[in-house]
Amino acid sequence: MLDYADLDYENLVQWLKAQGEKEFHAKQILGWIFQKNVLSWEGMSNLSKELREKLAQYIRLPVLELVKLTESQDLETYKFLWRLKDGSLVESVLICSGTRRTVCVSSQVGCPARCAFCASGQQGFFRNLRPTEIIEQVLQINKWLADKEEKVSHVVYMGMGEPLKNYDSVIKSIRLLSDPNLVNISQRRITVSTVGIVEGIKRLSTEGLKVNLVLSLHAPNQHIRKKIIPYARKYPLEDILNAMDEYAQKTKRDITYEYTLLAGINDHPDHAHELAHLLKGKQCTVNLIPYNPVAGLRLKRPEKKAIKQFRSVLFGSRIVNTCRYTKGDDISAACGQLALQEKQEKSGLPMLAAGE
Ligand code: SAH
């Protein structure tokens, strides 16, 4: 069986010709899948039954099956649990905020990064998602939103997995998502978040893409970073920051640094001073995320007072920063945390932690 994301227009034309079919069906098929979010061959009403049967035999569609949909009480966050054809499970989160419809996609089953505070890597890494399995998360949610006459406006690669460790599939999915003839989501509305894979960041800056890049920094120095992020041993902080600067220069995009605040580990005012020093002069934003408890981990979220203090040091050093604060409701996947950030953005200044 073939993957539809691997069949671009030319390939599809060739495939159709080989089947003795007319080439104009290629445009129809791509339109059905990527623009009309029709994710079954039977639904493509302007194709003959014979062609639809042939397509069903050769090309997998759909590749995701919805297992569970969980909505937050305020109906702003929806978590989709999908089963892949091999039985693996992955998640996507839809965050509705004002007119924004942001989908947080997974790029791998499990995660090789195994950061100390993150649920995704706890069970290890299983496999990379294929481009089809990444974009179908967006297509399925587009289909779900179509009933309300809405569509996905933003995509963030912040779900399960390390996107730059599944480089080719992630790039391919970005190209399909941003292709004006396909899903048509502007690259400026697409964000890739990385734990700091230096060769991946460097390569990304040569792709000619205008996507936003976020670094999961989480520490003001290499010493602390190594304690909570196993990949830090392979990629020194200095090399990562240089690669990020290069990305910013080449793409003219601002950089965002994520910093998960962990009580007693990286939340002291001295750490804030060190962080401010580290980022001095950079055109960037720091997103602080108070640790969201993960079952089985003995880490702690800092007290509100400590978070305020940390932020005031950053403000004092003119480091632009926001704080996402989760209430630990049922939607606690890594990307679920975006919900509050979006809410704060909507309400104007994202200065105070929600719930305060
Ligand atoms: N591997 C990529 C993308 C997935 S993680 C990366 O490392 O960036 C995306 C973000 O989720 C991370 O920046 C981290 O800040 C956040 N995150 C994961 N688990 C968390 C937790 N338990 N509490 C707070 N933030 C968490």
mmCIF file of C-alpha atoms and ligand atoms in Angstrom:
data_model
loop_
_atom_site.group_PDB
_atom_site.id
_atom_site.type_symbol
_atom_site.label_atom_id
_atom_site.label_comp_id
_atom_site.label_asym_id
_atom_site.label_seq_id
_atom_site.Cartn_x
_atom_site.Cartn_y
_atom_site.Cartn_z
ATOM 1 C CA MET A 1 0.000 0.000 0.000
ATOM 2 C CA LEU A 2 1.115 3.546 -0.752
ATOM 3 C CA ASP A 3 0.912 6.675 1.391
ATOM 4 C CA TYR A 4 -1.009 9.574 -0.110
ATOM 5 C CA ALA A 5 1.513 12.114 1.183
ATOM 6 C CA ASP A 6 4.161 10.384 -0.928
ATOM 7 C CA LEU A 7 2.109 10.869 -4.054
ATOM 8 C CA ASP A 8 2.618 14.404 -5.282
ATOM 9 C CA TYR A 9 0.828 15.611 -8.384
ATOM 10 C CA GLU A 10 3.347 14.129 -10.847
ATOM 11 C CA ASN A 11 3.505 10.757 -9.117
ATOM 12 C CA LEU A 12 -0.237 10.581 -8.924
ATOM 13 C CA VAL A 13 -0.528 11.358 -12.643
ATOM 14 C CA GLN A 14 1.920 8.553 -13.398
ATOM 15 C CA TRP A 15 0.044 6.168 -11.150
ATOM 16 C CA LEU A 16 -3.265 7.043 -12.821
ATOM 17 C CA LYS A 17 -1.800 6.560 -16.308
ATOM 18 C CA ALA A 18 -0.391 3.189 -15.292
ATOM 19 C CA GLN A 19 -3.916 2.242 -14.195
ATOM 20 C CA GLY A 20 -5.286 3.310 -17.578
ATOM 21 C CA GLU A 21 -7.063 6.292 -15.961
ATOM 22 C CA LYS A 22 -7.221 9.945 -17.018
ATOM 23 C CA GLU A 23 -4.621 12.267 -15.527
ATOM 24 C CA PHE A 24 -7.088 15.027 -14.621
ATOM 25 C CA HIS A 25 -8.239 12.863 -11.720
ATOM 26 C CA ALA A 26 -4.978 13.725 -9.927
ATOM 27 C CA LYS A 27 -6.138 17.255 -9.238
ATOM 28 C CA GLN A 28 -9.556 16.021 -8.142
ATOM 29 C CA ILE A 29 -8.065 13.498 -5.738
ATOM 30 C CA LEU A 30 -5.645 15.975 -4.155
ATOM 31 C CA GLY A 31 -8.471 18.504 -3.838
ATOM 32 C CA TRP A 32 -10.717 15.986 -2.086
ATOM 33 C CA ILE A 33 -8.052 15.030 0.453
ATOM 34 C CA PHE A 34 -6.209 18.251 1.188
ATOM 35 C CA GLN A 35 -8.835 20.928 0.576
ATOM 36 C CA LYS A 36 -12.166 19.231 1.239
ATOM 37 C CA ASN A 37 -10.830 16.889 3.952
ATOM 38 C CA VAL A 38 -12.623 13.914 2.460
ATOM 39 C CA LEU A 39 -10.702 11.070 4.060
ATOM 40 C CA SER A 40 -12.320 8.075 2.412
ATOM 41 C CA TRP A 41 -12.270 6.997 -1.229
ATOM 42 C CA GLU A 42 -16.028 6.331 -1.212
ATOM 43 C CA GLY A 43 -16.654 10.014 -0.489
ATOM 44 C CA MET A 44 -15.047 11.189 -3.745
ATOM 45 C CA SER A 45 -18.271 11.455 -5.670
ATOM 46 C CA ASN A 46 -16.872 12.589 -9.032
ATOM 47 C CA LEU A 47 -14.626 9.512 -9.418
ATOM 48 C CA SER A 48 -15.932 6.306 -10.948
ATOM 49 C CA LYS A 49 -16.648 3.386 -8.630
ATOM 50 C CA GLU A 50 -13.995 1.393 -10.449
ATOM 51 C CA LEU A 51 -11.315 4.044 -9.868
ATOM 52 C CA ARG A 52 -12.321 4.437 -6.212
ATOM 53 C CA GLU A 53 -11.944 0.688 -5.722
ATOM 54 C CA LYS A 54 -8.514 0.730 -7.328
ATOM 55 C CA LEU A 55 -7.456 3.636 -5.146
ATOM 56 C CA ALA A 56 -8.676 1.808 -2.037
ATOM 57 C CA GLN A 57 -6.554 -1.166 -2.977
ATOM 58 C CA TYR A 58 -3.322 0.762 -3.505
ATOM 59 C CA ILE A 59 -3.414 3.861 -1.343
ATOM 60 C CA ARG A 60 -4.092 3.955 2.413
ATOM 61 C CA LEU A 61 -6.855 6.412 3.387
ATOM 62 C CA PRO A 62 -7.493 7.225 6.168
ATOM 63 C CA VAL A 63 -4.438 6.413 8.289
ATOM 64 C CA LEU A 64 -5.786 7.577 11.653
ATOM 65 C CA GLU A 65 -8.743 6.289 13.593
ATOM 66 C CA LEU A 66 -10.184 8.447 16.370
ATOM 67 C CA VAL A 67 -10.165 6.496 19.627
ATOM 68 C CA LYS A 68 -11.148 9.193 22.059
ATOM 69 C CA LEU A 69 -11.983 12.887 22.071
ATOM 70 C CA THR A 70 -11.648 14.741 25.364
ATOM 71 C CA GLU A 71 -12.807 18.319 25.727
ATOM 72 C CA SER A 72 -11.900 20.803 28.430
ATOM 73 C CA GLN A 73 -14.721 22.255 30.512
ATOM 74 C CA ASP A 74 -14.495 25.640 28.847
ATOM 75 C CA LEU A 75 -14.672 23.946 25.409
ATOM 76 C CA GLU A 76 -11.487 25.673 24.308
ATOM 77 C CA THR A 77 -9.196 22.650 24.270
ATOM 78 C CA TYR A 78 -9.849 19.302 22.620
ATOM 79 C CA LYS A 79 -7.562 16.321 22.871
ATOM 80 C CA PHE A 80 -7.743 13.773 20.059
ATOM 81 C CA LEU A 81 -6.337 10.312 20.666
ATOM 82 C CA TRP A 82 -5.618 8.470 17.408
ATOM 83 C CA ARG A 83 -4.854 4.855 16.623
ATOM 84 C CA LEU A 84 -2.461 4.291 13.731
ATOM 85 C CA LYS A 85 -2.669 1.335 11.353
ATOM 86 C CA ASP A 86 -0.076 -0.604 13.408
ATOM 87 C CA GLY A 87 -2.056 -0.047 16.606
ATOM 88 C CA SER A 88 0.198 2.700 18.036
ATOM 89 C CA LEU A 89 -1.493 5.623 19.727
ATOM 90 C CA VAL A 90 -0.680 9.325 19.301
ATOM 91 C CA GLU A 91 -2.339 12.550 20.392
ATOM 92 C CA SER A 92 -3.155 15.918 18.901
ATOM 93 C CA VAL A 93 -4.595 18.888 20.751
ATOM 94 C CA LEU A 94 -6.839 21.545 19.233
ATOM 95 C CA ILE A 95 -6.814 24.893 20.999
ATOM 96 C CA CYS A 96 -9.616 27.300 20.141
ATOM 97 C CA SER A 97 -8.905 30.868 21.082
ATOM 98 C CA GLY A 98 -10.676 33.824 19.485
ATOM 99 C CA THR A 99 -10.459 33.164 15.789
ATOM 100 C CA ARG A 100 -7.343 30.995 16.160
ATOM 101 C CA ARG A 101 -7.607 27.264 15.734
ATOM 102 C CA THR A 102 -4.224 25.851 16.695
ATOM 103 C CA VAL A 103 -3.420 22.178 16.321
ATOM 104 C CA CYS A 104 -0.541 20.723 18.282
ATOM 105 C CA VAL A 105 0.670 17.682 16.346
ATOM 106 C CA SER A 106 2.744 14.659 17.337
ATOM 107 C CA SER A 107 5.732 13.793 15.160
ATOM 108 C CA GLN A 108 6.753 10.446 16.690
ATOM 109 C CA VAL A 109 5.270 7.574 18.685
ATOM 110 C CA GLY A 110 6.983 8.029 22.055
ATOM 111 C CA CYS A 111 10.033 10.257 22.226
ATOM 112 C CA PRO A 112 13.803 9.610 22.199
ATOM 113 C CA ALA A 113 14.563 12.792 24.194
ATOM 114 C CA ARG A 114 13.405 11.471 27.578
ATOM 115 C CA CYS A 115 13.461 14.848 29.319
ATOM 116 C CA ALA A 116 13.117 14.428 33.089
ATOM 117 C CA PHE A 117 9.787 16.276 33.344
ATOM 118 C CA CYS A 118 7.970 15.166 30.181
ATOM 119 C CA ALA A 119 5.416 12.375 29.925
ATOM 120 C CA SER A 120 6.129 11.619 26.248
ATOM 121 C CA GLY A 121 9.532 10.012 26.701
ATOM 122 C CA GLN A 122 8.723 8.033 29.841
ATOM 123 C CA GLN A 123 7.884 4.919 27.897
ATOM 124 C CA GLY A 124 10.671 5.316 25.401
ATOM 125 C CA PHE A 125 10.655 5.775 21.668
ATOM 126 C CA PHE A 126 8.724 3.531 19.294
ATOM 127 C CA ARG A 127 8.900 4.966 15.796
ATOM 128 C CA ASN A 128 8.786 8.022 13.563
ATOM 129 C CA LEU A 129 5.471 9.136 12.137
ATOM 130 C CA ARG A 130 5.245 9.184 8.368
ATOM 131 C CA PRO A 131 4.312 12.477 6.645
ATOM 132 C CA THR A 132 0.779 11.169 6.063
ATOM 133 C CA GLU A 133 0.368 10.392 9.748
ATOM 134 C CA ILE A 134 1.449 13.917 10.665
ATOM 135 C CA ILE A 135 -0.699 15.859 8.210
ATOM 136 C CA GLU A 136 -3.732 13.676 8.681
ATOM 137 C CA GLN A 137 -3.900 14.932 12.287
ATOM 138 C CA VAL A 138 -4.574 18.372 10.786
ATOM 139 C CA LEU A 139 -6.869 17.085 8.014
ATOM 140 C CA GLN A 140 -9.018 15.079 10.434
ATOM 141 C CA ILE A 141 -9.370 18.080 12.733
ATOM 142 C CA ASN A 142 -10.171 20.293 9.741
ATOM 143 C CA LYS A 143 -12.897 17.831 8.851
ATOM 144 C CA TRP A 144 -14.189 17.923 12.428
ATOM 145 C CA LEU A 145 -14.155 21.743 12.418
ATOM 146 C CA ALA A 146 -15.884 21.979 9.040
ATOM 147 C CA ASP A 147 -19.249 21.295 10.696
ATOM 148 C CA LYS A 148 -18.836 24.613 12.493
ATOM 149 C CA GLU A 149 -17.562 26.273 9.329
ATOM 150 C CA GLU A 150 -14.130 26.661 10.905
ATOM 151 C CA LYS A 151 -10.661 25.464 9.962
ATOM 152 C CA VAL A 152 -7.210 25.023 11.427
ATOM 153 C CA SER A 153 -5.272 28.309 11.322
ATOM 154 C CA HIS A 154 -2.027 27.409 13.153
ATOM 155 C CA VAL A 155 0.040 24.237 13.575
ATOM 156 C CA VAL A 156 2.644 23.634 16.301
ATOM 157 C CA TYR A 157 4.975 20.611 16.395
ATOM 158 C CA MET A 158 4.825 20.330 20.177
ATOM 159 C CA GLY A 159 3.014 17.070 20.725
ATOM 160 C CA MET A 160 4.627 13.723 21.268
ATOM 161 C CA GLY A 161 8.113 13.334 19.806
ATOM 162 C CA GLU A 162 11.161 15.357 18.792
ATOM 163 C CA PRO A 163 10.401 16.826 15.343
ATOM 164 C CA LEU A 164 14.049 17.326 14.350
ATOM 165 C CA LYS A 165 14.716 13.629 14.999
ATOM 166 C CA ASN A 166 12.137 12.852 12.327
ATOM 167 C CA TYR A 167 13.501 15.523 10.052
ATOM 168 C CA ASP A 168 12.492 14.421 6.550
ATOM 169 C CA SER A 169 8.907 13.560 7.435
ATOM 170 C CA VAL A 170 8.439 16.779 9.385
ATOM 171 C CA ILE A 171 9.781 18.906 6.521
ATOM 172 C CA LYS A 172 7.620 17.054 4.043
ATOM 173 C CA SER A 173 4.557 17.583 6.244
ATOM 174 C CA ILE A 174 5.337 21.310 6.563
ATOM 175 C CA ARG A 175 5.572 21.628 2.777
ATOM 176 C CA LEU A 176 2.233 19.879 2.290
ATOM 177 C CA LEU A 177 0.540 21.895 5.027
ATOM 178 C CA SER A 178 1.808 25.188 3.649
ATOM 179 C CA ASP A 179 1.291 24.449 -0.068
ATOM 180 C CA PRO A 180 -1.283 27.000 -1.330
ATOM 181 C CA ASN A 181 -2.761 24.304 -3.589
ATOM 182 C CA LEU A 182 -3.123 21.852 -0.717
ATOM 183 C CA VAL A 183 -3.834 22.667 2.953
ATOM 184 C CA ASN A 184 -2.708 26.280 2.586
ATOM 185 C CA ILE A 185 -1.593 27.192 6.107
ATOM 186 C CA SER A 186 0.985 29.987 6.009
ATOM 187 C CA GLN A 187 4.479 28.977 7.121
ATOM 188 C CA ARG A 188 4.439 31.916 9.513
ATOM 189 C CA ARG A 189 1.651 30.137 11.339
ATOM 190 C CA ILE A 190 3.611 26.919 11.704
ATOM 191 C CA THR A 191 5.928 26.391 14.701
ATOM 192 C CA VAL A 192 8.525 23.697 15.262
ATOM 193 C CA SER A 193 9.667 23.060 18.839
ATOM 194 C CA THR A 194 12.961 21.260 19.438
ATOM 195 C CA VAL A 195 14.945 19.992 22.390
ATOM 196 C CA GLY A 196 18.028 21.313 20.561
ATOM 197 C CA ILE A 197 19.267 19.000 17.804
ATOM 198 C CA VAL A 198 22.086 21.112 16.366
ATOM 199 C CA GLU A 199 22.401 19.517 12.930
ATOM 200 C CA GLY A 200 18.606 19.657 12.565
ATOM 201 C CA ILE A 201 18.430 23.369 13.423
ATOM 202 C CA LYS A 202 21.243 24.119 10.964
ATOM 203 C CA ARG A 203 19.596 22.093 8.230
ATOM 204 C CA LEU A 204 16.238 23.729 8.874
ATOM 205 C CA SER A 205 17.783 27.136 8.279
ATOM 206 C CA THR A 206 18.751 26.050 4.735
ATOM 207 C CA GLU A 207 15.283 24.844 3.701
ATOM 208 C CA GLY A 208 13.958 28.250 2.691
ATOM 209 C CA LEU A 209 11.028 27.808 5.058
ATOM 210 C CA LYS A 210 9.622 30.667 7.133
ATOM 211 C CA VAL A 211 8.442 28.593 10.068
ATOM 212 C CA ASN A 212 8.846 29.672 13.704
ATOM 213 C CA LEU A 213 11.427 27.822 15.734
ATOM 214 C CA VAL A 214 11.172 27.236 19.480
ATOM 215 C CA LEU A 215 13.994 25.872 21.604
ATOM 216 C CA SER A 216 13.128 23.921 24.732
ATOM 217 C CA LEU A 217 15.868 25.523 26.815
ATOM 218 C CA HIS A 218 14.736 24.766 30.384
ATOM 219 C CA ALA A 219 18.030 25.749 32.018
ATOM 220 C CA PRO A 220 20.305 28.811 32.246
ATOM 221 C CA ASN A 221 23.480 26.766 31.806
ATOM 222 C CA GLN A 222 24.858 23.529 30.408
ATOM 223 C CA HIS A 223 25.351 22.031 33.881
ATOM 224 C CA ILE A 224 21.657 22.135 34.883
ATOM 225 C CA ARG A 225 20.520 21.369 31.353
ATOM 226 C CA LYS A 226 22.484 18.130 31.354
ATOM 227 C CA LYS A 227 20.690 17.029 34.495
ATOM 228 C CA ILE A 228 17.189 17.296 33.030
ATOM 229 C CA ILE A 229 17.736 16.806 29.281
ATOM 230 C CA PRO A 230 19.736 13.725 28.227
ATOM 231 C CA TYR A 231 20.359 15.175 24.727
ATOM 232 C CA ALA A 232 22.261 18.065 26.344
ATOM 233 C CA ARG A 233 25.203 15.697 26.760
ATOM 234 C CA LYS A 234 25.408 15.320 23.015
ATOM 235 C CA TYR A 235 24.662 18.926 22.082
ATOM 236 C CA PRO A 236 26.412 21.629 24.155
ATOM 237 C CA LEU A 237 24.268 24.661 24.906
ATOM 238 C CA GLU A 238 26.655 27.042 23.191
ATOM 239 C CA ASP A 239 26.390 25.143 19.901
ATOM 240 C CA ILE A 240 22.604 25.078 20.147
ATOM 241 C CA LEU A 241 22.343 28.820 20.821
ATOM 242 C CA ASN A 242 24.675 29.576 17.909
ATOM 243 C CA ALA A 243 22.547 27.440 15.610
ATOM 244 C CA MET A 244 19.403 29.225 16.844
ATOM 245 C CA ASP A 245 20.983 32.638 16.152
ATOM 246 C CA GLU A 246 21.903 31.477 12.670
ATOM 247 C CA TYR A 247 18.314 30.360 12.106
ATOM 248 C CA ALA A 248 17.014 33.752 13.256
ATOM 249 C CA GLN A 249 19.418 35.591 10.965
ATOM 250 C CA LYS A 250 18.749 33.489 7.900
ATOM 251 C CA THR A 251 14.976 33.341 8.201
ATOM 252 C CA LYS A 252 14.359 36.738 9.859
ATOM 253 C CA ARG A 253 12.148 34.958 12.377
ATOM 254 C CA ASP A 254 12.281 35.745 16.101
ATOM 255 C CA ILE A 255 13.245 32.925 18.404
ATOM 256 C CA THR A 256 11.253 31.634 21.349
ATOM 257 C CA TYR A 257 12.837 29.807 24.273
ATOM 258 C CA GLU A 258 10.685 27.483 26.359
ATOM 259 C CA TYR A 259 11.585 27.174 30.010
ATOM 260 C CA THR A 260 9.737 24.648 32.155
ATOM 261 C CA LEU A 261 10.030 25.839 35.750
ATOM 262 C CA LEU A 262 10.927 23.050 38.151
ATOM 263 C CA ALA A 263 10.971 23.774 41.900
ATOM 264 C CA GLY A 264 14.461 23.655 43.386
ATOM 265 C CA ILE A 265 16.093 22.851 40.043
ATOM 266 C CA ASN A 266 15.948 25.860 37.725
ATOM 267 C CA ASP A 267 13.602 28.368 39.420
ATOM 268 C CA HIS A 268 15.926 30.367 41.709
ATOM 269 C CA PRO A 269 16.302 34.122 41.066
ATOM 270 C CA ASP A 270 20.003 33.436 40.421
ATOM 271 C CA HIS A 271 18.932 31.166 37.564
ATOM 272 C CA ALA A 272 16.785 33.981 36.194
ATOM 273 C CA HIS A 273 19.789 36.334 36.304
ATOM 274 C CA GLU A 274 21.908 33.736 34.551
ATOM 275 C CA LEU A 275 19.206 33.186 31.944
ATOM 276 C CA ALA A 276 18.926 36.929 31.326
ATOM 277 C CA HIS A 277 22.687 37.084 30.845
ATOM 278 C CA LEU A 278 22.638 34.088 28.501
ATOM 279 C CA LEU A 279 19.976 35.648 26.274
ATOM 280 C CA LYS A 280 21.177 39.243 26.488
ATOM 281 C CA GLY A 281 20.979 41.051 23.170
ATOM 282 C CA LYS A 282 18.962 38.323 21.469
ATOM 283 C CA GLN A 283 15.700 39.153 19.714
ATOM 284 C CA CYS A 284 13.680 36.567 21.579
ATOM 285 C CA THR A 285 10.817 35.689 23.902
ATOM 286 C CA VAL A 286 11.008 33.348 26.866
ATOM 287 C CA ASN A 287 7.932 31.196 27.474
ATOM 288 C CA LEU A 288 7.888 30.058 31.075
ATOM 289 C CA ILE A 289 5.869 26.923 31.762
ATOM 290 C CA PRO A 290 5.392 25.985 35.396
ATOM 291 C CA TYR A 291 5.905 22.213 35.512
ATOM 292 C CA ASN A 292 2.692 20.307 34.990
ATOM 293 C CA PRO A 293 2.803 17.219 37.213
ATOM 294 C CA VAL A 294 3.303 13.896 35.448
ATOM 295 C CA ALA A 295 2.259 10.712 37.294
ATOM 296 C CA GLY A 296 5.235 8.817 38.676
ATOM 297 C CA LEU A 297 7.662 11.764 38.607
ATOM 298 C CA ARG A 298 8.850 13.351 41.813
ATOM 299 C CA LEU A 299 9.344 16.840 40.430
ATOM 300 C CA LYS A 300 7.468 19.870 41.750
ATOM 301 C CA ARG A 301 5.926 22.969 40.303
ATOM 302 C CA PRO A 302 7.366 26.123 41.911
ATOM 303 C CA GLU A 303 5.226 28.256 44.219
ATOM 304 C CA LYS A 304 3.521 31.223 42.596
ATOM 305 C CA LYS A 305 5.776 33.557 44.547
ATOM 306 C CA ALA A 306 8.894 31.953 43.068
ATOM 307 C CA ILE A 307 7.461 32.230 39.566
ATOM 308 C CA LYS A 308 6.694 35.919 40.096
ATOM 309 C CA GLN A 309 10.173 36.541 41.387
ATOM 310 C CA PHE A 310 11.732 34.712 38.457
ATOM 311 C CA ARG A 311 9.719 36.790 36.046
ATOM 312 C CA SER A 312 10.522 40.063 37.733
ATOM 313 C CA VAL A 313 14.237 39.370 37.320
ATOM 314 C CA LEU A 314 13.660 38.735 33.608
ATOM 315 C CA PHE A 315 11.542 41.867 33.247
ATOM 316 C CA GLY A 316 14.237 43.826 35.061
ATOM 317 C CA SER A 317 16.716 42.649 32.437
ATOM 318 C CA ARG A 318 14.276 43.485 29.631
ATOM 319 C CA ILE A 319 13.798 39.889 28.598
ATOM 320 C CA VAL A 320 10.368 39.576 27.020
ATOM 321 C CA ASN A 321 8.595 36.695 28.716
ATOM 322 C CA THR A 322 5.224 35.035 28.985
ATOM 323 C CA CYS A 323 3.967 32.441 31.411
ATOM 324 C CA ARG A 324 1.693 29.530 30.612
ATOM 325 C CA TYR A 325 0.038 28.200 33.658
ATOM 326 C CA THR A 326 -1.985 25.032 33.596
ATOM 327 C CA LYS A 327 -4.579 24.078 36.136
ATOM 328 C CA GLY A 328 -3.776 20.421 35.749
ATOM 329 C CA ASP A 329 -7.156 19.504 34.275
ATOM 330 C CA ASP A 330 -7.616 16.418 32.149
ATOM 331 C CA ILE A 331 -5.965 17.993 29.135
ATOM 332 C CA SER A 332 -2.433 18.016 30.368
ATOM 333 C CA ALA A 333 -0.510 16.843 27.332
ATOM 334 C CA ALA A 334 2.508 18.944 26.619
ATOM 335 C CA CYS A 335 0.742 20.904 23.929
ATOM 336 C CA GLY A 336 -2.394 21.291 26.010
ATOM 337 C CA GLN A 337 -0.373 23.847 27.864
ATOM 338 C CA LEU A 338 -0.650 26.175 24.931
ATOM 339 C CA ALA A 339 -4.290 26.747 25.772
ATOM 340 C CA LEU A 340 -3.593 29.241 28.478
ATOM 341 C CA GLN A 341 -0.919 31.028 26.563
ATOM 342 C CA GLU A 342 -3.400 31.624 23.773
ATOM 343 C CA LYS A 343 -5.996 32.763 26.286
ATOM 344 C CA GLN A 344 -3.592 35.245 27.759
ATOM 345 C CA GLU A 345 -2.575 36.537 24.356
ATOM 346 C CA LYS A 346 -6.212 37.113 23.568
ATOM 347 C CA SER A 347 -6.793 39.059 26.731
ATOM 348 C CA GLY A 348 -3.951 41.457 26.022
ATOM 349 C CA LEU A 349 -0.816 41.330 28.115
ATOM 350 C CA PRO A 350 0.260 37.810 29.002
ATOM 351 C CA MET A 351 1.842 39.014 32.197
ATOM 352 C CA LEU A 352 0.160 37.220 35.045
ATOM 353 C CA ALA A 353 -0.226 33.531 35.462
ATOM 354 C CA ALA A 354 -3.788 32.412 34.857
ATOM 355 C CA GLY A 355 -5.673 31.570 37.994
ATOM 356 C CA GLU A 356 -3.879 34.251 39.997
HETATM 357 N N1 SAH B 1 10.506 17.519 21.620
HETATM 358 C C1 SAH B 1 10.074 18.853 21.370
HETATM 359 C C2 SAH B 1 8.559 19.025 21.311
HETATM 360 C C3 SAH B 1 7.723 18.338 22.349
HETATM 361 S S1 SAH B 1 7.777 18.957 24.017
HETATM 362 C C4 SAH B 1 10.700 19.790 22.381
HETATM 363 O O1 SAH B 1 11.411 19.328 23.271
HETATM 364 O O2 SAH B 1 10.518 20.998 22.264
HETATM 365 C C5 SAH B 1 7.057 20.535 23.905
HETATM 366 C C6 SAH B 1 7.131 21.340 25.179
HETATM 367 O O3 SAH B 1 6.331 20.705 26.180
HETATM 368 C C7 SAH B 1 8.487 21.456 25.854
HETATM 369 O O4 SAH B 1 9.093 22.669 25.574
HETATM 370 C C8 SAH B 1 8.170 21.475 27.334
HETATM 371 O O5 SAH B 1 8.280 22.763 27.821
HETATM 372 C C9 SAH B 1 6.759 21.140 27.437
HETATM 373 N N2 SAH B 1 6.525 20.135 28.462
HETATM 374 C C10 SAH B 1 6.588 18.801 28.352
HETATM 375 N N3 SAH B 1 6.259 18.213 29.507
HETATM 376 C C11 SAH B 1 5.966 19.190 30.382
HETATM 377 C C12 SAH B 1 5.545 19.215 31.745
HETATM 378 N N4 SAH B 1 5.349 18.104 32.431
HETATM 379 N N5 SAH B 1 5.333 20.398 32.313
HETATM 380 C C13 SAH B 1 5.541 21.541 31.626
HETATM 381 N N6 SAH B 1 5.929 21.572 30.344
HETATM 382 C C14 SAH B 1 6.144 20.417 29.726
#
